Structure formats: structure tokens, C-alpha cells
Amino acid sequence: MKRGKLIVVSAPSGCGKGTILSEILKNPKYYYSVSATTRQPRKGEKDGVHYRFLQKETFENLIQEDAFLEYASYCDNYYGTLLAPIEEHLSAGDNVILEIEVKGAEQIRKKRPDATLIFIQPPSIEVLRQRLEKRGTETQEVIDKRIAQAEEEMTHWNEYDYCIVNDVLSEAVEDFKAVARAVELKVNQE
Ligand code: 5GP
């Protein structure tokens, strides 16, 4: 069985990555890695579907047990990728998509040099702010924090293999599909 490919996607929050990924994930060859987090669920988010929502203590125990492929702290909460389900899906030949922030991506870059890293940029910080405010799922204080975080994250785009600007959504989706197809066709070197 041909092993699946590992694809890492980072994008400042409010970048429209959810919409892009939902298009890609219509293809059953792609598996979306459900992360663990200590943040509170947003309205409509389901445990085990959007995230595994964990208590801080449980998350820290999993860190001690080396259960994470990577993890990071982001805006006062932990986020992490559990190793076991990723390995299971890669071995089954699925292409696995990790949607994680820049510190986690850096860890994957070191641990899994075969992974492909994709960065999605918003057209501008102003557009990002408008999108976050329109989404209305966060308080103004959290939005400001996320904007500051996004500005910092956007400086890391050149540490990725591909960078896609999400200005016109349909074009960003096409760009992502093109990269994903190229990754699929890439020869496994192991
Ligand atoms: P949100 O709270 O908006 O769902 O996610 C906040 C940030 O955490 C986003 O940049 C998202 O990509 C990142 N994130 C989600 N899951 C993980 C994970 O498993 N590991 C890391 N390092 N970051 C994650």
C-alpha cells in the first residue's frame, strides 16, 4: 500500500482556510486531522468533529506521554496533533491534512521532512479584521489578539513550500487543488 502524504496548512485565523479546506475534503482520499485543544468550543462546534476539546490537565498528561506529533500554545490555549490517528491514516494511504499554526508547522518541518507545508495569506490585515468581525464568534478583545497574532504569523510565509493568497476564493481553491494534486503525484522517497 502506497503511504499517504502529509500536508500542513497554516493561515492566520479568518483567512478563509475553512472554506478552502472543505472543498478539498470533498475528495475521500484526504483525511482532516482533528486536533486536540484546551480552548472552549465555539457555537456549533462539536467534540470529535472540529476538535477534541480537552481539559488542560488531560492535555498536559498527553504531552508527558509523548502522544503528540506536535503541539503549541496559541492565544492562551494549547493545540496539538495526536500522533496515533495520523500514522493510521498515512499507512492506509490517505493524504493527511494538518491545519495548524506556525510553531506547530516548524516542528513538523523538522520531524517530517517529507511533509508539504502550505501557507494561506489573507489579501491584507484590514480584510482579515473585517472577516473576523463579520464572523462574530469572538469578542473584540479576542479579535484584537488574533489580529496581532496574525500579523506576526504572516511574517513566516517564506518558511513554507507554497504560499496561496486568498483574495478571490474560487482562485484560492483552484490553487490549493493544484498544489494538492502535485503533492499526490510526488514520488515517495523512502
Ligand atoms: P482556532 O481557535 O481559530 O480554531 O485555531 C487557532 C489556531 O490554532 C489556528 O491558527 C489553527 O491553525 C491552530 N491549530 C489548530 N489545531 C492545531 C494543532 O493541532 N496544532 C497547532 N500547533 N496549531 C493548531
Tab-separated table of C-alpha atoms and ligand atoms in Angstrom:
chain	number	residue	atom	x	y	z
A	1	MET	CA	0.000	0.000	0.000
A	2	LYS	CA	1.371	3.407	-1.019
A	3	ARG	CA	1.754	5.609	2.031
A	4	GLY	CA	-0.300	8.817	2.046
A	5	LYS	CA	1.196	12.301	2.021
A	6	LEU	CA	1.333	14.684	4.948
A	7	ILE	CA	0.148	18.224	4.157
A	8	VAL	CA	0.410	21.061	6.656
A	9	VAL	CA	-1.739	24.158	6.199
A	10	SER	CA	-1.219	27.346	8.190
A	11	ALA	CA	-3.228	30.512	7.885
A	12	PRO	CA	-3.988	33.364	10.248
A	13	SER	CA	-7.499	32.927	11.652
A	14	GLY	CA	-10.205	34.461	9.481
A	15	CYS	CA	-8.253	33.729	6.300
A	16	GLY	CA	-10.979	31.613	4.782
A	17	LYS	CA	-8.974	28.407	5.136
A	18	GLY	CA	-12.051	26.553	6.427
A	19	THR	CA	-13.864	27.226	3.174
A	20	ILE	CA	-10.873	26.200	1.065
A	21	LEU	CA	-10.332	23.003	3.035
A	22	SER	CA	-13.994	21.980	2.894
A	23	GLU	CA	-13.647	21.958	-0.921
A	24	ILE	CA	-10.518	19.787	-0.798
A	25	LEU	CA	-12.021	17.416	1.741
A	26	LYS	CA	-14.845	16.506	-0.634
A	27	ASN	CA	-12.208	14.179	-2.075
A	28	PRO	CA	-12.277	10.979	0.071
A	29	LYS	CA	-8.514	10.462	-0.388
A	30	TYR	CA	-7.998	13.336	2.072
A	31	TYR	CA	-8.267	12.985	5.826
A	32	TYR	CA	-8.561	16.059	8.031
A	33	SER	CA	-6.683	15.637	11.272
A	34	VAL	CA	-8.915	16.603	14.210
A	35	SER	CA	-6.705	18.456	16.682
A	36	ALA	CA	-6.925	18.460	20.438
A	37	THR	CA	-7.348	21.820	22.159
A	38	THR	CA	-7.974	23.329	25.568
A	39	ARG	CA	-9.968	26.264	24.164
A	40	GLN	CA	-13.729	26.458	24.704
A	41	PRO	CA	-15.924	25.186	21.857
A	42	ARG	CA	-17.471	27.929	19.697
A	43	LYS	CA	-21.172	27.856	18.968
A	44	GLY	CA	-21.877	24.931	16.647
A	45	GLU	CA	-18.532	23.184	17.217
A	46	LYS	CA	-18.736	19.505	18.093
A	47	ASP	CA	-16.298	17.472	20.148
A	48	GLY	CA	-14.519	14.925	17.963
A	49	VAL	CA	-15.556	16.704	14.746
A	50	HIS	CA	-13.991	20.170	14.884
A	51	TYR	CA	-11.638	19.476	17.770
A	52	ARG	CA	-11.210	17.136	20.668
A	53	PHE	CA	-11.922	19.569	23.479
A	54	LEU	CA	-9.765	18.636	26.470
A	55	GLN	CA	-9.138	19.913	29.959
A	56	LYS	CA	-5.719	21.493	30.465
A	57	GLU	CA	-4.675	18.683	32.803
A	58	THR	CA	-5.605	15.971	30.305
A	59	PHE	CA	-3.694	17.803	27.574
A	60	GLU	CA	-0.616	18.101	29.791
A	61	ASN	CA	-0.757	14.394	30.637
A	62	LEU	CA	-0.794	13.595	26.910
A	63	ILE	CA	2.283	15.825	26.446
A	64	GLN	CA	4.059	13.797	29.159
A	65	GLU	CA	3.062	10.562	27.403
A	66	ASP	CA	4.554	11.825	24.116
A	67	ALA	CA	1.198	11.371	22.414
A	68	PHE	CA	1.547	14.469	20.196
A	69	LEU	CA	3.263	14.738	16.837
A	70	GLU	CA	3.381	18.478	17.582
A	71	TYR	CA	1.681	20.926	19.900
A	72	ALA	CA	1.802	24.637	20.645
A	73	SER	CA	0.291	27.288	22.798
A	74	TYR	CA	-1.764	29.860	20.850
A	75	CYS	CA	-3.678	32.800	22.368
A	76	ASP	CA	-3.531	31.224	25.878
A	77	ASN	CA	-4.667	27.733	24.857
A	78	TYR	CA	-2.957	24.506	23.876
A	79	TYR	CA	-3.479	22.983	20.440
A	80	GLY	CA	-1.955	19.691	19.320
A	81	THR	CA	-1.940	16.881	16.769
A	82	LEU	CA	-2.266	13.377	18.189
A	83	LEU	CA	0.215	11.044	16.546
A	84	ALA	CA	-1.715	7.736	16.505
A	85	PRO	CA	-4.588	8.641	14.125
A	86	ILE	CA	-2.167	10.386	11.741
A	87	GLU	CA	0.026	7.305	11.421
A	88	GLU	CA	-3.005	5.084	10.957
A	89	HIS	CA	-4.300	7.157	8.040
A	90	LEU	CA	-0.918	7.648	6.362
A	91	SER	CA	-0.345	3.875	6.479
A	92	ALA	CA	-3.799	3.325	4.979
A	93	GLY	CA	-2.748	5.509	2.015
A	94	ASP	CA	-4.806	8.591	2.918
A	95	ASN	CA	-3.372	12.070	2.432
A	96	VAL	CA	-3.499	13.729	5.817
A	97	ILE	CA	-4.140	17.457	6.219
A	98	LEU	CA	-2.986	19.192	9.398
A	99	GLU	CA	-4.406	22.646	9.872
A	100	ILE	CA	-2.041	24.149	12.428
A	101	GLU	CA	-0.311	27.397	13.369
A	102	VAL	CA	3.288	28.348	12.550
A	103	LYS	CA	5.086	26.957	15.628
A	104	GLY	CA	3.498	23.541	15.066
A	105	ALA	CA	4.380	23.688	11.358
A	106	GLU	CA	8.005	24.353	12.273
A	107	GLN	CA	8.035	21.210	14.449
A	108	ILE	CA	6.600	19.136	11.589
A	109	ARG	CA	9.201	20.556	9.194
A	110	LYS	CA	11.929	19.171	11.484
A	111	LYS	CA	10.290	15.841	12.354
A	112	ARG	CA	8.802	15.029	8.959
A	113	PRO	CA	10.959	16.454	6.163
A	114	ASP	CA	8.712	14.713	3.627
A	115	ALA	CA	5.699	16.846	4.655
A	116	THR	CA	4.472	19.636	2.351
A	117	LEU	CA	3.811	22.979	4.013
A	118	ILE	CA	1.260	25.409	2.581
A	119	PHE	CA	0.640	28.930	3.851
A	120	ILE	CA	-2.598	30.787	3.115
A	121	GLN	CA	-2.334	34.584	3.239
A	122	PRO	CA	-5.247	36.985	3.554
A	123	PRO	CA	-5.077	39.839	1.000
A	124	SER	CA	-4.476	42.292	3.879
A	125	ILE	CA	-4.793	42.703	7.638
A	126	GLU	CA	-7.760	45.028	7.071
A	127	VAL	CA	-9.648	42.326	5.154
A	128	LEU	CA	-8.784	39.855	7.903
A	129	ARG	CA	-10.194	42.165	10.569
A	130	GLN	CA	-13.412	42.625	8.556
A	131	ARG	CA	-13.789	38.858	8.131
A	132	LEU	CA	-13.266	38.178	11.853
A	133	GLU	CA	-15.731	40.905	12.836
A	134	LYS	CA	-18.292	39.635	10.342
A	135	ARG	CA	-17.909	36.065	11.665
A	136	GLY	CA	-18.886	37.439	15.071
A	137	THR	CA	-17.723	34.380	17.037
A	138	GLU	CA	-15.155	36.277	19.161
A	139	THR	CA	-15.174	39.274	21.467
A	140	GLN	CA	-13.389	42.472	20.348
A	141	GLU	CA	-10.562	41.699	22.767
A	142	VAL	CA	-10.024	38.235	21.291
A	143	ILE	CA	-10.248	39.662	17.742
A	144	ASP	CA	-7.522	42.220	18.558
A	145	LYS	CA	-5.335	39.475	19.992
A	146	ARG	CA	-5.853	37.298	16.930
A	147	ILE	CA	-5.061	40.197	14.582
A	148	ALA	CA	-1.802	40.849	16.421
A	149	GLN	CA	-1.043	37.122	16.246
A	150	ALA	CA	-1.909	37.085	12.520
A	151	GLU	CA	0.471	39.969	11.803
A	152	GLU	CA	3.264	38.026	13.456
A	153	GLU	CA	2.325	34.785	11.668
A	154	MET	CA	2.247	36.467	8.264
A	155	THR	CA	5.971	37.138	8.523
A	156	HIS	CA	6.579	33.358	8.395
A	157	TRP	CA	5.118	32.747	4.926
A	158	ASN	CA	8.555	32.205	3.381
A	159	GLU	CA	9.257	29.203	5.639
A	160	TYR	CA	6.600	27.243	3.718
A	161	ASP	CA	6.815	25.295	0.443
A	162	TYR	CA	3.808	27.075	-1.112
A	163	CYS	CA	2.004	30.321	-0.405
A	164	ILE	CA	-1.566	30.948	-1.617
A	165	VAL	CA	-3.226	34.368	-1.313
A	166	ASN	CA	-6.911	34.071	-0.551
A	167	ASP	CA	-8.203	37.165	-2.304
A	168	VAL	CA	-10.711	35.581	-4.695
A	169	LEU	CA	-11.927	32.378	-3.033
A	170	SER	CA	-12.526	30.343	-6.202
A	171	GLU	CA	-8.956	31.088	-7.352
A	172	ALA	CA	-7.505	30.146	-3.968
A	173	VAL	CA	-9.397	26.837	-4.100
A	174	GLU	CA	-8.023	26.128	-7.596
A	175	ASP	CA	-4.505	26.984	-6.420
A	176	PHE	CA	-4.831	24.680	-3.441
A	177	LYS	CA	-6.142	21.831	-5.604
A	178	ALA	CA	-3.199	22.254	-7.973
A	179	VAL	CA	-0.688	22.027	-5.136
A	180	ALA	CA	-2.502	19.072	-3.540
A	181	ARG	CA	-2.515	17.201	-6.868
A	182	ALA	CA	1.200	17.797	-7.328
A	183	VAL	CA	1.853	16.519	-3.815
A	184	GLU	CA	-0.207	13.393	-4.541
A	185	LEU	CA	1.869	12.675	-7.629
A	186	LYS	CA	5.172	13.248	-5.856
A	187	VAL	CA	7.298	10.134	-5.586
A	188	ASN	CA	7.765	8.786	-2.048
A	189	GLN	CA	11.496	8.768	-1.352
A	190	GLU	CA	11.605	6.199	1.445
B	1	5GP	P1	-8.937	28.334	16.287
B	1	5GP	O1	-9.019	28.635	17.764
B	1	5GP	O2	-9.253	29.551	15.453
B	1	5GP	O3	-9.734	27.129	15.902
B	1	5GP	O4	-7.401	27.982	15.988
B	1	5GP	C1	-6.391	28.842	16.377
B	1	5GP	C2	-5.091	28.443	15.712
B	1	5GP	O5	-4.671	27.167	16.179
B	1	5GP	C3	-5.185	28.331	14.188
B	1	5GP	O6	-4.076	29.000	13.614
B	1	5GP	C4	-5.108	26.846	13.950
B	1	5GP	O7	-4.482	26.574	12.702
B	1	5GP	C5	-4.224	26.409	15.092
B	1	5GP	N1	-4.334	24.971	15.397
B	1	5GP	C6	-5.433	24.187	15.320
B	1	5GP	N2	-5.122	22.932	15.635
B	1	5GP	C7	-3.805	22.904	15.892
B	1	5GP	C8	-2.872	21.868	16.271
B	1	5GP	O8	-3.196	20.694	16.401
B	1	5GP	N3	-1.588	22.246	16.463
B	1	5GP	C9	-1.162	23.529	16.321
B	1	5GP	N4	0.140	23.772	16.508
B	1	5GP	N5	-1.993	24.516	15.961
B	1	5GP	C10	-3.295	24.211	15.757
